Coordinates of C-alpha atoms in Angstrom, one line a residue:
Chain A
M1 CA 46.6 43.9 -44.7
N2 CA 49.3 41.4 -43.7
N3 CA 51.5 39.1 -45.4
A4 CA 49.5 35.9 -45.4
L5 CA 45.9 37.7 -46.1
K6 CA 48.0 38.9 -49.4
N7 CA 49.2 35.8 -50.4
R8 CA 45.6 34.3 -49.6
L9 CA 44.3 36.8 -51.9
I10 CA 46.7 36.7 -54.9
D11 CA 46.1 33.0 -54.8
R12 CA 42.7 33.3 -55.2
V13 CA 42.8 35.9 -57.9
F14 CA 44.7 33.8 -60.0
K15 CA 42.8 30.8 -59.6
Y16 CA 39.8 32.6 -60.9
F17 CA 42.2 33.7 -63.9
A18 CA 42.9 30.4 -64.9
I19 CA 39.4 29.5 -64.8
L20 CA 38.5 32.5 -67.1
S21 CA 41.2 31.8 -69.6
T22 CA 39.5 27.6 -69.7
L23 CA 36.4 29.2 -70.5
F24 CA 37.4 31.3 -72.9
G25 CA 38.4 28.8 -74.8
L26 CA 36.0 26.4 -74.4
V27 CA 33.3 29.3 -74.8
M28 CA 34.4 30.2 -78.2
L29 CA 34.9 26.7 -79.3
F30 CA 31.5 25.8 -78.2
I31 CA 30.3 29.1 -80.2
F32 CA 32.2 28.0 -83.4
L33 CA 31.0 24.2 -83.2
I34 CA 27.2 25.5 -82.7
D35 CA 27.2 28.5 -85.3
I36 CA 28.5 25.7 -87.9
L37 CA 26.6 22.6 -87.1
N38 CA 23.7 25.1 -87.2
Q39 CA 24.4 26.2 -90.8
G40 CA 25.4 23.5 -92.2
L41 CA 24.5 19.8 -90.3
S42 CA 21.3 20.4 -92.3
R43 CA 23.0 20.1 -95.7
I44 CA 24.9 17.0 -95.1
D45 CA 23.5 13.9 -96.9
W46 CA 25.0 11.2 -99.0
S47 CA 25.0 12.7 -102.2
F48 CA 26.6 15.9 -100.6
I49 CA 29.3 13.5 -100.0
T50 CA 29.1 11.6 -103.0
S51 CA 29.0 14.7 -105.6
L52 CA 31.5 16.2 -107.9
P53 CA 31.7 20.0 -107.6
S54 CA 29.4 22.2 -109.5
R55 CA 28.4 25.6 -110.2
F56 CA 24.8 24.9 -108.3
P57 CA 25.7 24.6 -104.7
G58 CA 22.4 22.0 -104.3
K59 CA 24.0 19.8 -106.7
S60 CA 27.9 20.3 -105.6
G61 CA 29.6 17.9 -103.3
I62 CA 32.9 17.0 -101.3
L63 CA 33.9 14.0 -103.1
T64 CA 36.8 15.1 -104.9
A65 CA 37.8 17.4 -102.0
L66 CA 37.1 14.4 -99.8
T67 CA 39.5 12.1 -101.7
G68 CA 41.8 14.2 -102.0
T69 CA 42.4 15.3 -98.2
I70 CA 41.9 11.5 -97.8
W71 CA 45.2 10.4 -100.4
V72 CA 46.8 13.4 -98.8
F73 CA 46.5 12.1 -95.0
L74 CA 47.8 8.8 -96.3
L75 CA 50.7 10.0 -98.5
T76 CA 52.0 12.3 -95.8
T77 CA 51.8 10.2 -93.4
I78 CA 53.8 7.4 -95.1
I79 CA 56.4 9.9 -96.4
S80 CA 56.7 11.7 -93.3
V81 CA 56.2 9.4 -90.4
P82 CA 59.4 7.1 -90.7
I83 CA 61.8 9.9 -92.1
G84 CA 60.2 12.0 -88.9
V85 CA 60.4 9.1 -86.3
A86 CA 64.1 7.7 -87.8
A87 CA 65.9 11.3 -87.4
G88 CA 64.4 12.5 -83.9
I89 CA 65.8 8.6 -82.7
Y90 CA 69.1 9.2 -85.0
L91 CA 69.9 12.6 -83.5
E92 CA 69.3 11.1 -79.8
E93 CA 70.8 8.1 -79.8
Y94 CA 73.1 8.3 -82.5
G95 CA 74.2 11.4 -82.7
K96 CA 77.4 12.7 -81.2
K97 CA 76.7 15.7 -79.0
S98 CA 78.9 18.2 -80.9
R99 CA 78.1 22.2 -81.7
M100 CA 77.4 21.0 -84.6
A101 CA 74.1 18.9 -83.6
N102 CA 73.3 21.8 -81.3
I103 CA 72.8 24.3 -84.0
L104 CA 71.4 21.7 -86.0
E105 CA 69.0 21.4 -83.4
I106 CA 68.1 24.7 -83.2
N107 CA 67.6 24.9 -86.7
I108 CA 65.1 22.0 -86.4
S109 CA 63.4 24.1 -83.8
N110 CA 62.9 26.9 -85.8
L111 CA 62.1 25.3 -89.1
A112 CA 58.5 24.1 -87.2
G113 CA 58.0 27.7 -86.8
V114 CA 58.5 28.7 -90.5
P115 CA 55.0 30.2 -92.0
S116 CA 53.9 27.5 -94.1
I117 CA 53.6 29.8 -97.2
I118 CA 57.4 29.3 -97.2
Y119 CA 57.6 25.7 -97.7
G120 CA 54.8 25.9 -100.3
I121 CA 57.5 28.3 -102.5
L122 CA 59.7 25.5 -101.7
G123 CA 57.5 22.5 -103.1
L124 CA 57.0 24.4 -105.8
E125 CA 60.4 24.6 -107.0
I126 CA 61.4 21.2 -105.7
F127 CA 58.8 18.9 -106.6
V128 CA 56.4 20.7 -108.7
R129 CA 59.4 22.1 -111.4
I130 CA 62.6 20.4 -110.6
M131 CA 61.0 16.9 -109.9
D132 CA 58.0 17.5 -112.8
L133 CA 55.8 16.0 -110.8
G134 CA 53.3 18.6 -111.8
A135 CA 50.5 19.9 -109.2
S136 CA 49.7 16.1 -108.1
L137 CA 48.9 14.4 -105.0
L138 CA 52.5 13.4 -104.6
A139 CA 53.9 16.9 -105.1
G140 CA 51.4 18.3 -102.2
S141 CA 52.3 15.4 -99.6
L142 CA 55.5 15.6 -100.3
T143 CA 55.1 19.5 -99.8
L144 CA 53.0 18.8 -96.4
A145 CA 55.6 16.1 -95.0
L146 CA 58.7 18.7 -95.2
L147 CA 56.1 20.6 -93.3
I148 CA 55.4 18.8 -90.6
L149 CA 58.9 17.1 -90.4
P150 CA 60.4 19.2 -87.9
I151 CA 57.5 18.7 -85.5
I152 CA 57.5 15.2 -85.4
I153 CA 61.7 15.2 -85.3
V154 CA 61.3 17.2 -82.6
A155 CA 58.1 15.2 -80.5
T156 CA 60.7 12.6 -81.5
R157 CA 63.3 13.7 -79.7
E158 CA 61.8 14.4 -76.8
A159 CA 59.8 11.1 -75.9
V160 CA 63.0 9.5 -76.6
R161 CA 65.2 11.6 -74.4
A162 CA 62.8 10.5 -71.9
V163 CA 63.3 6.8 -71.5
P164 CA 65.2 7.0 -68.6
K165 CA 69.1 5.8 -69.2
T166 CA 68.8 3.0 -66.2
I167 CA 66.6 0.8 -68.8
K168 CA 69.0 1.3 -71.8
E169 CA 71.7 0.4 -69.5
A170 CA 70.6 -2.7 -68.6
S171 CA 69.2 -3.8 -71.9
Y172 CA 73.2 -3.1 -72.8
A173 CA 74.5 -5.0 -69.8
L174 CA 72.6 -7.9 -71.1
G175 CA 74.4 -7.6 -74.3
A176 CA 71.7 -6.2 -76.6
T177 CA 72.7 -4.2 -79.4
K178 CA 71.7 -0.7 -79.7
W179 CA 69.3 -1.7 -82.5
Q180 CA 68.0 -3.9 -80.2
T181 CA 67.7 -1.2 -77.2
I182 CA 65.9 1.1 -79.0
W183 CA 63.6 -1.5 -80.9
R184 CA 62.7 -3.6 -77.9
Q185 CA 63.1 -0.9 -74.9
V186 CA 63.3 3.0 -76.3
L187 CA 60.3 2.6 -78.7
P188 CA 57.9 0.7 -77.1
V189 CA 58.4 3.7 -73.9
S190 CA 58.5 6.6 -75.9
S191 CA 55.8 5.3 -78.8
G192 CA 53.1 7.2 -76.6
N193 CA 54.7 10.3 -77.0
I194 CA 56.1 9.9 -80.3
I195 CA 52.1 8.9 -81.7
T196 CA 50.9 12.3 -79.7
G197 CA 53.6 14.3 -81.8
I198 CA 52.2 12.3 -85.0
I199 CA 49.0 13.3 -84.3
L200 CA 49.4 17.0 -83.9
A201 CA 51.4 17.1 -87.1
L202 CA 49.0 15.3 -89.5
S203 CA 46.1 17.2 -87.8
R204 CA 47.7 20.7 -88.8
A205 CA 48.6 19.1 -92.2
I206 CA 45.5 18.1 -92.9
G207 CA 44.2 21.9 -92.6
E208 CA 46.7 22.9 -94.3
T209 CA 45.9 25.7 -97.3
A210 CA 48.1 28.1 -98.4
P211 CA 51.2 25.4 -99.5
L212 CA 48.9 23.5 -101.2
I213 CA 47.4 26.4 -103.4
V214 CA 51.0 27.8 -104.0
I215 CA 51.9 24.5 -105.7
G216 CA 48.9 24.7 -107.8
A217 CA 46.4 22.6 -106.1
L218 CA 42.9 23.6 -107.7
A219 CA 39.4 24.5 -106.3
Y220 CA 37.4 22.7 -108.9
V221 CA 38.7 19.6 -109.8
P222 CA 35.9 17.3 -111.7
F223 CA 37.0 14.1 -111.1
V224 CA 38.2 11.9 -108.5
A225 CA 41.7 11.6 -108.0
R226 CA 43.0 7.4 -109.0
T227 CA 46.6 7.6 -108.9
P228 CA 49.2 10.1 -106.7
M229 CA 50.0 11.7 -110.1
D230 CA 46.8 13.3 -110.1
E231 CA 45.8 16.7 -110.1
F232 CA 43.4 17.2 -106.6
T233 CA 41.9 19.5 -104.4
V234 CA 41.5 19.1 -100.8
L235 CA 38.6 19.9 -98.2
P236 CA 40.5 23.2 -96.6
I237 CA 40.8 24.7 -100.2
Q238 CA 37.1 23.4 -100.8
I239 CA 36.1 25.7 -98.3
F240 CA 38.3 28.5 -99.1
N241 CA 36.8 28.6 -102.5
W242 CA 32.8 28.2 -101.2
I243 CA 33.1 30.8 -98.5
S244 CA 34.8 33.7 -100.8
R245 CA 31.4 32.9 -103.7
P246 CA 28.8 35.4 -103.1
Q247 CA 25.6 32.4 -103.2
K248 CA 24.1 31.7 -99.8
G249 CA 24.2 28.3 -100.8
F250 CA 27.6 28.0 -101.2
I251 CA 28.7 30.0 -97.8
I252 CA 26.0 26.5 -96.5
N253 CA 27.8 24.2 -98.6
A254 CA 31.6 25.5 -96.8
A255 CA 29.8 25.2 -93.2
S256 CA 28.9 21.4 -94.1
A257 CA 32.1 20.8 -95.2
I258 CA 34.0 22.3 -92.5
I259 CA 31.8 19.5 -90.5
I260 CA 33.1 16.9 -92.6
L261 CA 36.6 18.1 -92.2
L262 CA 36.4 18.4 -88.4
A263 CA 35.0 15.0 -88.3
F264 CA 37.8 13.4 -90.3
V265 CA 40.4 15.3 -88.1
F266 CA 38.1 13.7 -84.8
I267 CA 38.3 10.4 -86.1
M268 CA 41.7 10.3 -87.4
N269 CA 42.8 11.5 -84.0
G270 CA 40.5 8.7 -82.5
I271 CA 42.1 6.1 -84.4
A272 CA 45.3 7.1 -82.9
V273 CA 44.7 7.7 -79.4
Y274 CA 43.2 3.9 -79.7
I275 CA 46.6 2.8 -81.2
R276 CA 48.4 4.6 -78.2
Y277 CA 46.2 3.1 -76.0
R278 CA 47.2 -0.4 -77.4
T279 CA 50.9 0.0 -77.1
Q280 CA 50.7 1.5 -73.6
K281 CA 49.1 -1.4 -72.4
K282 CA 51.9 -3.6 -73.4
I283 CA 54.1 -1.4 -71.2
K284 CA 53.9 -2.4 -67.6
W285 CA 54.6 0.7 -65.7
Chain B
M1 CA 84.4 -21.2 -64.0
K2 CA 88.0 -22.6 -64.5
D3 CA 89.7 -25.2 -62.2
N4 CA 92.9 -24.1 -63.6
K5 CA 94.4 -23.0 -60.5
N6 CA 97.1 -21.1 -62.2
S7 CA 95.5 -18.9 -64.6
Y8 CA 93.5 -16.1 -62.7
K9 CA 89.9 -15.7 -63.3
L10 CA 90.8 -12.0 -64.2
Q11 CA 93.6 -10.1 -64.6
V12 CA 93.9 -6.3 -64.7
K13 CA 97.3 -5.1 -66.0
N14 CA 98.4 -1.1 -65.4
I15 CA 95.1 0.3 -65.8
N16 CA 94.8 4.1 -66.3
V17 CA 91.2 5.4 -67.0
Y18 CA 90.8 9.2 -68.2
Y19 CA 87.6 11.0 -68.5
G20 CA 88.8 14.2 -70.3
H21 CA 92.3 15.4 -68.8
N22 CA 90.8 14.2 -65.5
K23 CA 92.8 10.9 -64.5
V24 CA 90.5 8.7 -62.5
L25 CA 92.1 5.2 -62.4
K26 CA 95.9 5.6 -61.8
N27 CA 98.3 2.3 -62.5
V28 CA 95.8 -0.3 -61.0
S29 CA 97.0 -4.0 -61.3
M30 CA 94.5 -7.1 -59.8
H31 CA 94.2 -10.9 -60.0
I32 CA 90.8 -12.1 -59.0
E33 CA 90.3 -16.2 -58.5
A34 CA 87.1 -17.7 -60.3
N35 CA 84.1 -18.3 -57.9
T36 CA 85.4 -16.0 -55.2
V37 CA 84.0 -12.6 -54.3
T38 CA 85.7 -9.2 -54.4
A39 CA 84.6 -6.0 -52.7
F40 CA 85.6 -2.7 -53.8
I41 CA 85.4 -0.1 -51.0
G42 CA 86.4 3.5 -50.7
P43 CA 84.5 7.3 -50.8
S44 CA 82.9 8.7 -53.5
G45 CA 84.6 9.4 -56.3
C46 CA 87.5 7.1 -55.8
G47 CA 87.1 5.2 -59.2
K48 CA 85.6 2.3 -57.9
S49 CA 82.4 2.1 -59.9
T50 CA 84.8 3.4 -63.0
Y51 CA 87.0 0.4 -62.4
L52 CA 83.7 -2.3 -61.9
R53 CA 82.5 -1.0 -65.5
L54 CA 85.6 -1.7 -67.5
F55 CA 85.0 -5.4 -66.9
N56 CA 81.9 -5.4 -69.1
R57 CA 83.0 -2.3 -71.3
M58 CA 79.8 -0.3 -69.9
N59 CA 82.5 3.0 -69.6
D60 CA 82.7 2.8 -73.8
Y61 CA 79.5 5.0 -74.2
I62 CA 81.1 7.7 -71.9
G63 CA 82.2 10.9 -74.5
N64 CA 85.4 11.6 -73.4
F65 CA 86.3 7.7 -71.6
R66 CA 89.8 7.1 -72.8
K67 CA 92.0 3.9 -71.1
E68 CA 95.6 2.6 -71.0
G69 CA 96.1 -1.2 -69.6
D70 CA 94.4 -4.4 -70.4
V71 CA 92.3 -6.3 -68.7
F72 CA 91.6 -10.4 -69.4
I73 CA 88.7 -12.6 -68.6
D74 CA 89.7 -16.3 -68.8
G75 CA 93.0 -15.1 -70.5
R76 CA 91.0 -13.2 -73.0
N77 CA 92.1 -9.3 -73.3
I78 CA 88.2 -7.7 -73.6
Y79 CA 89.2 -4.7 -75.2
D80 CA 90.6 -6.3 -78.1
K81 CA 89.4 -5.3 -81.1
K82 CA 88.4 -8.9 -82.1
I83 CA 86.2 -8.8 -79.6
E84 CA 82.2 -8.3 -79.6
V85 CA 80.9 -5.9 -76.9
E86 CA 78.0 -7.7 -76.9
E87 CA 79.2 -11.4 -76.5
L88 CA 81.6 -10.2 -73.8
R89 CA 78.5 -8.7 -71.5
K90 CA 76.8 -12.5 -72.2
T91 CA 79.6 -13.8 -69.7
V92 CA 80.1 -10.6 -68.0
G93 CA 76.1 -10.1 -65.9
M94 CA 75.8 -6.8 -64.3
V95 CA 73.5 -5.4 -61.3
F96 CA 73.1 -1.9 -60.8
Q97 CA 72.6 0.2 -57.9
K98 CA 69.1 1.3 -58.1
P99 CA 66.6 -2.0 -59.1
N100 CA 66.3 -0.8 -63.1
P101 CA 63.8 -3.5 -64.2
F102 CA 62.2 -3.1 -67.6
P103 CA 58.6 -2.4 -67.6
K104 CA 57.7 -5.6 -69.1
T105 CA 56.2 -8.8 -67.4
I106 CA 58.6 -10.1 -64.6
Y107 CA 58.8 -13.5 -67.4
E108 CA 59.4 -10.7 -70.3
N109 CA 62.5 -9.1 -68.0
I110 CA 64.4 -12.4 -67.7
A111 CA 63.3 -13.7 -70.8
Y112 CA 65.1 -10.6 -72.4
G113 CA 68.5 -11.5 -72.4
L114 CA 67.6 -14.7 -74.9
R115 CA 65.0 -13.0 -76.9
I116 CA 67.5 -10.6 -78.0
Q117 CA 70.0 -13.9 -78.5
G118 CA 67.2 -14.9 -81.1
I119 CA 66.0 -17.6 -78.8
N120 CA 61.8 -17.3 -78.1
K121 CA 61.3 -21.3 -77.8
K122 CA 58.7 -21.4 -75.3
N123 CA 59.5 -24.6 -73.3
L124 CA 63.0 -23.3 -73.2
L125 CA 62.0 -19.9 -71.9
D126 CA 60.1 -21.1 -69.6
E127 CA 62.4 -23.3 -68.2
V128 CA 65.1 -20.3 -68.3
V129 CA 62.9 -18.0 -66.1
E130 CA 62.3 -20.8 -63.8
H131 CA 65.7 -21.3 -63.0
S132 CA 66.9 -18.1 -62.8
L133 CA 64.3 -17.4 -60.4
K134 CA 64.8 -20.0 -58.2
Q135 CA 68.6 -19.0 -58.5
A136 CA 67.7 -16.1 -57.2
V137 CA 65.6 -17.3 -54.4
L138 CA 62.6 -15.2 -56.3
W139 CA 60.3 -18.0 -57.5
D140 CA 58.4 -18.8 -54.4
E141 CA 57.1 -15.1 -54.2
V142 CA 56.3 -14.3 -57.8
K143 CA 55.6 -18.1 -59.4
D144 CA 51.9 -17.4 -59.9
E145 CA 52.6 -13.8 -61.3
L146 CA 54.7 -14.2 -64.1
K147 CA 52.6 -11.8 -66.0
K148 CA 52.9 -9.0 -63.6
S149 CA 54.5 -5.8 -64.5
A150 CA 58.2 -5.9 -62.5
L151 CA 57.5 -2.9 -61.5
E152 CA 54.3 -3.7 -59.1
L153 CA 57.8 -6.3 -57.1
S154 CA 58.9 -4.2 -53.8
G155 CA 62.6 -2.9 -54.4
G156 CA 64.0 -5.7 -52.7
Q157 CA 62.2 -8.1 -55.2
Q158 CA 63.0 -6.1 -58.0
Q159 CA 66.9 -6.3 -57.5
R160 CA 66.7 -10.1 -57.0
L161 CA 64.8 -10.0 -60.3
C162 CA 67.5 -8.3 -62.0
I163 CA 70.1 -10.7 -60.7
A164 CA 67.9 -13.2 -62.0
R165 CA 67.3 -11.5 -65.2
A166 CA 71.6 -11.0 -65.3
L167 CA 71.7 -15.2 -64.5
A168 CA 69.2 -16.0 -67.3
V169 CA 72.2 -16.0 -70.2
E170 CA 74.4 -17.8 -67.8
P171 CA 77.6 -15.2 -67.3
S172 CA 80.5 -16.8 -65.3
V173 CA 81.4 -13.0 -63.9
I174 CA 78.8 -10.9 -62.2
L175 CA 79.3 -7.1 -61.4
M176 CA 77.0 -5.2 -58.9
D177 CA 77.4 -1.5 -58.3
E178 CA 75.9 -1.0 -54.8
P179 CA 73.4 -3.6 -55.1
A180 CA 71.9 -2.7 -51.5
S181 CA 72.1 0.7 -51.3
A182 CA 68.9 1.3 -52.3
L183 CA 67.3 -1.5 -50.1
D184 CA 66.2 -2.0 -46.7
P185 CA 67.8 -4.5 -44.2
I186 CA 66.0 -7.3 -44.6
S187 CA 66.6 -6.9 -48.0
T188 CA 69.5 -6.3 -48.1
S189 CA 70.5 -9.5 -46.0
K190 CA 68.8 -11.4 -48.7
I191 CA 70.8 -10.0 -51.4
E192 CA 73.8 -10.5 -49.3
E193 CA 72.7 -14.4 -48.4
L194 CA 72.5 -14.6 -52.1
I195 CA 75.6 -13.4 -53.4
F196 CA 77.1 -16.0 -50.9
E197 CA 75.2 -18.9 -53.0
L198 CA 75.9 -17.5 -56.0
K199 CA 79.8 -17.6 -55.2
K200 CA 79.8 -21.3 -56.0
N201 CA 79.0 -21.0 -59.7
Y202 CA 79.9 -17.3 -60.2
T203 CA 82.6 -14.8 -59.8
I204 CA 81.4 -12.0 -58.1
L205 CA 82.9 -8.3 -58.0
I206 CA 80.9 -6.0 -56.0
V207 CA 80.9 -1.9 -55.3
T208 CA 79.8 -1.3 -51.9
H209 CA 79.7 1.7 -49.5
N210 CA 79.3 0.0 -46.6
M211 CA 82.4 -1.6 -45.1
H212 CA 80.3 -4.2 -43.2
Q213 CA 79.1 -5.6 -46.3
A214 CA 82.0 -5.8 -47.6
G215 CA 83.2 -7.9 -44.3
R216 CA 80.1 -10.2 -44.3
V217 CA 80.3 -11.2 -48.0
S218 CA 83.3 -10.6 -50.1
D219 CA 87.1 -12.7 -49.6
K220 CA 89.0 -10.2 -51.1
T221 CA 88.8 -6.5 -50.8
G222 CA 90.5 -3.5 -52.6
F223 CA 90.1 -0.2 -51.2
F224 CA 90.6 2.4 -53.5
Y225 CA 91.2 6.4 -53.0
L226 CA 91.5 8.7 -55.4
G227 CA 92.0 6.3 -58.0
E228 CA 94.5 4.4 -56.8
L229 CA 94.1 0.8 -55.2
I230 CA 96.0 1.4 -52.2
E231 CA 95.6 -2.0 -50.6
F232 CA 94.2 -5.3 -52.3
G233 CA 94.1 -8.5 -50.0
D234 CA 92.3 -11.1 -48.1
T235 CA 89.3 -8.8 -46.8
K236 CA 89.6 -10.6 -43.0
E237 CA 93.1 -9.5 -43.7
L238 CA 92.5 -6.3 -44.9
F239 CA 90.1 -5.6 -41.8
T240 CA 91.6 -6.5 -38.8
N241 CA 95.3 -5.4 -39.8
P242 CA 95.6 -3.2 -42.6
S243 CA 98.9 -2.4 -44.1
N244 CA 98.2 1.4 -45.0
E245 CA 97.5 3.8 -42.9
R246 CA 95.0 5.4 -44.9
T247 CA 93.1 1.8 -45.4
E248 CA 92.9 1.8 -41.5
N249 CA 91.5 5.5 -41.3
Y250 CA 88.8 4.7 -43.8
I251 CA 88.0 1.3 -42.3
T252 CA 87.9 2.9 -38.6
G253 CA 85.5 5.7 -40.0
R254 CA 88.0 8.5 -39.7
F255 CA 87.1 10.1 -43.4
G256 CA 84.9 9.1 -46.1

């Protein structure tokens, strides 16, 4: 076999390998979705969404878990986004390039890979015990905010770094201050990538169970949380709890709750994609 | 724009510039009169761009930049601690090597310099946009599409837009760092005509690789070599009768 033929063969083999790999992921996701929809769709109605938990599967609803998830989502966003974006901008635009900065950068990237239960232990110690917040929504959201801060910081840094230096120079040369340049040039250009990073980070936070269990979020909360200081549960904990029950009815409830959680994440992502689209439309590339 | 012939628009006194241990400009001094075009020529790495960026302090951002000596504009030392660098840059505009319009509309590109000063009155901005684009001889080409992205313009139009953008904040000095090196010959000649026009109202410093360009547009020329200002004088004189052998070798193409 001559070389050209061999290369073409390798080329083709790799192509099919890549197609197979893509299909593998898609097929698995498809099977999962079909299975979940098949099990849980029929159980979803208005009373499922508006009912409190109960020991009877047929009367049980996800009201507390869903409101808990919405609370956690909002609080975590409010806490983590400003801090994460500001820290990313500081490190990229203001921080001096030094050995210290390098060590810091490596550590932040590493933090993004620390198992979430470790953050749970940290949150339990700092927020629940030292700051005496108890097993509250605020303590849980602070813990999740810590968990996703590294992801937001790294995404912001990369997005800011990708802004052409020539644009910043042009802004400075017209007499703009650093802040004006960041606010009027750097952020509009990089916001798309920053928002993408935030979506990924928040999606992860919404799906977390372990750190919230560690700080003491309960599976059975018979009331709807009204303030950030209330005890709470979230959808993943509710799902985990139902799946571990022996009754068939609870398994179906779990499947239904999974559908609601997926829908929630999809809707949030959709809103974020829309925001990104709107901000990018103002950038006239 | 000073009419007083006794005081120079720009004065450079014994400037030394270092990047770390690397000395990139060696004891350069110079006087430049108002409403003239001064060209800086020399081989790559001779320090001419660094020199140009001294006048609006764009070197300040380079981490290991250090300088000795002083630069005066209208008699004021621009490296004085009391000088606000943002204020300085409103009087010293800059045009870069590659056209670098903002990813905004044509209109917003021009208005940017005013908006960052807090000027947002629409009729004032309209006026400045039109006036600046006319000065840069771009108005007739873009007046109907001011809301279009600046990046949809051709390279030559983009560079004239960048010139208009610099003019909008009403500087008295304009720095140009090889403004035509990324452009085709027709766009280049348009830029050169523009420089000739702008000379009436502005003091222009231009770095160029193109010696013919220096000869065409400038009144004075400075030849830099390895960080030294080898020769500085009337452009005609320098090109026809250079007093230094290295200048002669460079302009006749024997090196560089």
